[in-house]
CSV table of C-alpha atoms in Angstrom, one decimal:
chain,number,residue,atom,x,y,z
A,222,UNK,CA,-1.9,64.6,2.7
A,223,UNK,CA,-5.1,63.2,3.7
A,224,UNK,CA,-4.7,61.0,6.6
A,225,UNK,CA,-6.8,57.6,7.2
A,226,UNK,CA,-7.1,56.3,10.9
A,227,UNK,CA,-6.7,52.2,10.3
A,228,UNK,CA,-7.3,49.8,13.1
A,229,UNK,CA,-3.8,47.8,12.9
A,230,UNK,CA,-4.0,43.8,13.1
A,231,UNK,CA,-2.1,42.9,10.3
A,232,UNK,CA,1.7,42.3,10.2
A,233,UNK,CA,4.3,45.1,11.0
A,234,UNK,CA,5.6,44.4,7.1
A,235,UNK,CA,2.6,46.3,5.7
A,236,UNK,CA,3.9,49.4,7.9
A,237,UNK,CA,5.4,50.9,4.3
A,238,UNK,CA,2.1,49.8,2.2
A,239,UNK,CA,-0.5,52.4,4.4
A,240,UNK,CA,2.2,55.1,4.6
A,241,UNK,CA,1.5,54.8,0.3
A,242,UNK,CA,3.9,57.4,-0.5
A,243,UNK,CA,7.1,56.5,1.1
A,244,UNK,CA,10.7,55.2,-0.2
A,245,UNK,CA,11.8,51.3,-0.7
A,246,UNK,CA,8.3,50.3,-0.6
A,247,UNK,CA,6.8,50.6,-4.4
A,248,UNK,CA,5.7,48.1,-7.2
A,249,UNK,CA,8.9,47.7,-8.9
A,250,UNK,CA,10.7,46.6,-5.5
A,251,UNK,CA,8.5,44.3,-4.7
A,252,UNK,CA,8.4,42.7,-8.2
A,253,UNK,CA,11.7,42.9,-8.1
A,254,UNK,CA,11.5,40.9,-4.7
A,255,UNK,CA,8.7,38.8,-5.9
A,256,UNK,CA,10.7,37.6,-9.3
A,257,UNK,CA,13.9,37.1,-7.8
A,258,UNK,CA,13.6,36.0,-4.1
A,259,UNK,CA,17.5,34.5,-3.5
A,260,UNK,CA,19.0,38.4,-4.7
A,261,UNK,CA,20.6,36.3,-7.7
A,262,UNK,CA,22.9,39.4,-9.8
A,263,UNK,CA,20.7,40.1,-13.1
A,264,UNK,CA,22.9,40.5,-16.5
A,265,UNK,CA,24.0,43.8,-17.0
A,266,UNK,CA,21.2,45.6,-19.9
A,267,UNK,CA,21.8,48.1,-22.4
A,268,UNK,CA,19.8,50.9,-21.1
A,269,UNK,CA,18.2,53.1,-23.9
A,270,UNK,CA,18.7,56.3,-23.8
A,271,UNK,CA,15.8,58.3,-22.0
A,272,UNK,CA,13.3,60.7,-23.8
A,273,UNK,CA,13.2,64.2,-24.4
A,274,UNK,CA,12.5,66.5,-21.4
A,275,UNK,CA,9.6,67.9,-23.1
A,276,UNK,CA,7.9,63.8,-23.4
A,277,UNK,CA,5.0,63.3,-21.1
A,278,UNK,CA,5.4,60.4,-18.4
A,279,UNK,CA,1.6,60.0,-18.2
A,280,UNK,CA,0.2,56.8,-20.0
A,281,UNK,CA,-1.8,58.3,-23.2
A,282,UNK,CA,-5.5,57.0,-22.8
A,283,UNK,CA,-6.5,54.8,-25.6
A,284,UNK,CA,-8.7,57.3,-28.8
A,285,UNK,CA,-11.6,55.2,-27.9
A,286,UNK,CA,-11.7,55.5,-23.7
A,287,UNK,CA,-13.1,58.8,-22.7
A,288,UNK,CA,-10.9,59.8,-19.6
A,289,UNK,CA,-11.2,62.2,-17.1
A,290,UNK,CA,-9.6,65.8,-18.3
A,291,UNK,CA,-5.8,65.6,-17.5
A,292,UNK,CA,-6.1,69.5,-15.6
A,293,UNK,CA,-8.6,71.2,-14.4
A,294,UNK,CA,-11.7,70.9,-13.0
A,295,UNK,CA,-14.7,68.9,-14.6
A,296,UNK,CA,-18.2,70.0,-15.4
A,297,UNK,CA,-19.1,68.0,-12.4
A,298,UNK,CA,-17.5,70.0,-10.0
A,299,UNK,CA,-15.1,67.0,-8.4
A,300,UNK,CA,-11.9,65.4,-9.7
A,301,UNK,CA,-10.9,61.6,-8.9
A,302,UNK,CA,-7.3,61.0,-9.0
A,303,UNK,CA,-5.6,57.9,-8.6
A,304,UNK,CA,-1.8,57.4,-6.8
A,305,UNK,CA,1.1,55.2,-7.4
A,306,UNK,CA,0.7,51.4,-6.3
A,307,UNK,CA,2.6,50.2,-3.1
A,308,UNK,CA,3.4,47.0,-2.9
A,309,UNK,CA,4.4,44.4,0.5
A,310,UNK,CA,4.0,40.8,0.3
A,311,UNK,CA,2.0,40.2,-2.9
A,312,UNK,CA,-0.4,43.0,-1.3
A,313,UNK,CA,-1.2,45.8,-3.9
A,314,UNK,CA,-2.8,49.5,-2.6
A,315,UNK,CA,-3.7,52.3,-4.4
A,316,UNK,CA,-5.0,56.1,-3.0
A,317,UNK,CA,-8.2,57.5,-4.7
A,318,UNK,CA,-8.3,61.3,-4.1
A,319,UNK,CA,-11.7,63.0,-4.3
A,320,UNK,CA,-11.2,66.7,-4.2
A,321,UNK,CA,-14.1,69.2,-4.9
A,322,UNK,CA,-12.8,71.4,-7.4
A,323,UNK,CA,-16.1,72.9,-7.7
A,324,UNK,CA,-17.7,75.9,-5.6
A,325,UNK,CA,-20.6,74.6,-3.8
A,326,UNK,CA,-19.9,72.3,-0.6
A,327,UNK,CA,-21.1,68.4,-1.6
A,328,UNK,CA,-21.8,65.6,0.9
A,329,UNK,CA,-19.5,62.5,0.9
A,330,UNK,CA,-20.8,59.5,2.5
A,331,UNK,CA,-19.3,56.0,1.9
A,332,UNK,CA,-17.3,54.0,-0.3
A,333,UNK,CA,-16.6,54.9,-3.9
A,334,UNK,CA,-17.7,52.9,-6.6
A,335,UNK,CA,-15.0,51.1,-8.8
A,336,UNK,CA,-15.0,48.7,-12.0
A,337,UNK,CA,-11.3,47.8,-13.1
A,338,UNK,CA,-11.1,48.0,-16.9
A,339,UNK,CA,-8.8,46.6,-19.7
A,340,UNK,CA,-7.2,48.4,-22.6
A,341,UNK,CA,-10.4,48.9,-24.6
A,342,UNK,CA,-12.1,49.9,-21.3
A,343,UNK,CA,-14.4,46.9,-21.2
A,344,UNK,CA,-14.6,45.8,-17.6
A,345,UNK,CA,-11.9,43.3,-16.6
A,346,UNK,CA,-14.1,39.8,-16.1
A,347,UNK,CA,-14.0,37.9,-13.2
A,348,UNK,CA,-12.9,41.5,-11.3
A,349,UNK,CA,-15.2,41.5,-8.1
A,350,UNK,CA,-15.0,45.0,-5.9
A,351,UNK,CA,-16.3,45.2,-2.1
A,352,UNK,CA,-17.0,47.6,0.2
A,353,UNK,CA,-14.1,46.9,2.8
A,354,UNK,CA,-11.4,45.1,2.8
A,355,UNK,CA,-12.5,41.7,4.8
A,356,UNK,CA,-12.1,39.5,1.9
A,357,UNK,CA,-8.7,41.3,1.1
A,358,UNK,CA,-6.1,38.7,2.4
A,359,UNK,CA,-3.4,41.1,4.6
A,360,UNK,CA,-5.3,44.1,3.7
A,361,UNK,CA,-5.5,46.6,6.6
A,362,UNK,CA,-9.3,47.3,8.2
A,363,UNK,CA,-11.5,50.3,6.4
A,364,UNK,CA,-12.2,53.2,8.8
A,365,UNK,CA,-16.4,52.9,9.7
A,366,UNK,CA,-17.9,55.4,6.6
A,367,UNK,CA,-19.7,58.5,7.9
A,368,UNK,CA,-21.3,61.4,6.0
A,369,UNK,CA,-19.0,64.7,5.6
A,370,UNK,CA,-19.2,67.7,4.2
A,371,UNK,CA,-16.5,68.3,1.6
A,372,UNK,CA,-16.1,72.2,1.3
A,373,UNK,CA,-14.2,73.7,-2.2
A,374,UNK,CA,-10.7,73.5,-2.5
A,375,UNK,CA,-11.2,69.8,0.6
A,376,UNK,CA,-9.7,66.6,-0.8
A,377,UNK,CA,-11.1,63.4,0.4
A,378,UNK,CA,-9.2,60.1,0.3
A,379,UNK,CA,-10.0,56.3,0.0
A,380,UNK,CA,-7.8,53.3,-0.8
A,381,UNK,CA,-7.8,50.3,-2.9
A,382,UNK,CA,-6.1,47.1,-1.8
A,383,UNK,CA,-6.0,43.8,-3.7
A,384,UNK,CA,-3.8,40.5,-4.1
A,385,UNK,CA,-1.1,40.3,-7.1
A,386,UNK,CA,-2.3,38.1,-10.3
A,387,UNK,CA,-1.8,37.9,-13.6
A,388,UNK,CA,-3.5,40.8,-15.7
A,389,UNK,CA,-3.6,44.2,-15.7
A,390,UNK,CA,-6.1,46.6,-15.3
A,391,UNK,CA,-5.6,49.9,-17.2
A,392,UNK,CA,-8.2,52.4,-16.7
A,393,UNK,CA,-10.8,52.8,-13.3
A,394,UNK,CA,-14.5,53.7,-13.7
A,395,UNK,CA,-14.9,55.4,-10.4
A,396,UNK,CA,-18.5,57.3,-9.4
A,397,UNK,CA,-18.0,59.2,-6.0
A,398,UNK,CA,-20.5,56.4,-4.3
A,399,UNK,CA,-23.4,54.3,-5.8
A,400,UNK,CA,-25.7,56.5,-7.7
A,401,UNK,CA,-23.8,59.1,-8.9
A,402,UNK,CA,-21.9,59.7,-11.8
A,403,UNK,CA,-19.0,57.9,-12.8
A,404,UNK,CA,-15.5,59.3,-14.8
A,405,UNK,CA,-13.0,57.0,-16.4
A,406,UNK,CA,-9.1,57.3,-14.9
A,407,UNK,CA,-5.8,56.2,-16.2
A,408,UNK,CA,-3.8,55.5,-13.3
A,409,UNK,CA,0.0,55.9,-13.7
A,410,UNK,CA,0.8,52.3,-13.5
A,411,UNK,CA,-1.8,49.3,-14.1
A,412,UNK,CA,-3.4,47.0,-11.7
A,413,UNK,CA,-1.7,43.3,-12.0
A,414,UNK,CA,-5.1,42.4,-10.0
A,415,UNK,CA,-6.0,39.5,-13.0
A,416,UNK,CA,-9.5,37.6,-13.3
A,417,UNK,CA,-11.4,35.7,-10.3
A,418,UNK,CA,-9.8,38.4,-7.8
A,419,UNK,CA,-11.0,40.9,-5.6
A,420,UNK,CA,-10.6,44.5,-5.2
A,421,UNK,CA,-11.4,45.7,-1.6
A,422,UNK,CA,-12.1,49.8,-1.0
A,423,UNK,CA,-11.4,52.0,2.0
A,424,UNK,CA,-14.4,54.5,2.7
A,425,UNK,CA,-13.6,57.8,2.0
A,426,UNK,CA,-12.3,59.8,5.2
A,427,UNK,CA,-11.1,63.4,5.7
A,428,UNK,CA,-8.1,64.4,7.8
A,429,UNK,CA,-8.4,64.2,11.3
């Protein structure tokens, strides 16, 4: 894993939201949290029965939304990958990987570039993305970006933080940083960021 160095001023509860991959801390907790605060027992639910081993758990990318190939690496040289969203306090955070898949070394120096789109993969309006995470509410500090080489075979990450609304996102435009080419992603679960909200981004960092 890919480890980002975060200056910590934020409250101890968001401990489980940077760790992004560990237990008791993902989206369906906290909406479970979030939509039923007092712990109040739900009604007991027919659960359908679950599908054949051989059924993909990957959302399938709508016919007319060209997405990133599922395996493999792309013409380009460099895959984008998106993780599972953690969730704490209304707080949403998602890990971009950048790995060069390629055989030539490539220079990494920023922020990626990100536009949230809907299910037709027109831009979600109102959607505004920063460099940072300043105008994040509860969102941990970025790491200052600085240039690095990223050899073949050497991941990179970044992260995506944003406050809970109403609509989802389904796919991400993401370009390595501003100037360069962009690939459309399906993450595995949407983005409830909604219209007239922000989406704040980590720079990319290597491990230390």
């Amino acid at each position: 894993m890919i480890a980002i160095r975060l200056k910590w001023t934020r409250p101890a509860a968001l401990a489980c939201l940077l760790a992004l991959a560990t237990s008791g801390c993902g989206l369906s907790a906290e909406l479970d949290r979030e939509g039923n605060p007092e712990r109040k027992p739900t009604p007991t639910q027919t659960r359908a029965a679950p599908p054949p081993a051989s059924a993909s758990a990957t959302p399938e990318p709508s016919p007319t939304v060209p997405v990133q190939q599922a395996r493999g690496c792309p013409s380009s040289g460099v895959r984008v990958d998106a993780g599972r969203v953690d969730a704490a306090m209304g707080l949403r955070g998602m890990t971009l990987t950048l790995t060069n898949c390629g055989k030539t070394s490539r220079i990494v120096n920023g922020y990626p570039s990100v536009r949230v789109l809907d299910e037709t993969g027109a831009p979600l309006t109102g959607v505004h993305t920063v460099e940072g995470t300043d105008q994040v509410s509860m969102a941990p500090d970025s790491p200052r970006p600085e240039p690095f080489k990223l050899a073949p075979g050497e991941a990179a990450h970044a992260v995506l933080y944003w406050r809970m609304a109403a609509e989802d996102g389904t796919y991400l435009r993401v370009a390595p940083d501003k100037g360069r080419g962009t690939v459309n992603i399906r993450p595995q679960e949407p983005l409830d960021i909604g219209p007239e909200n922000t989406l704040g981004t980590t720079a990319w960092t290597l491990p230390s």
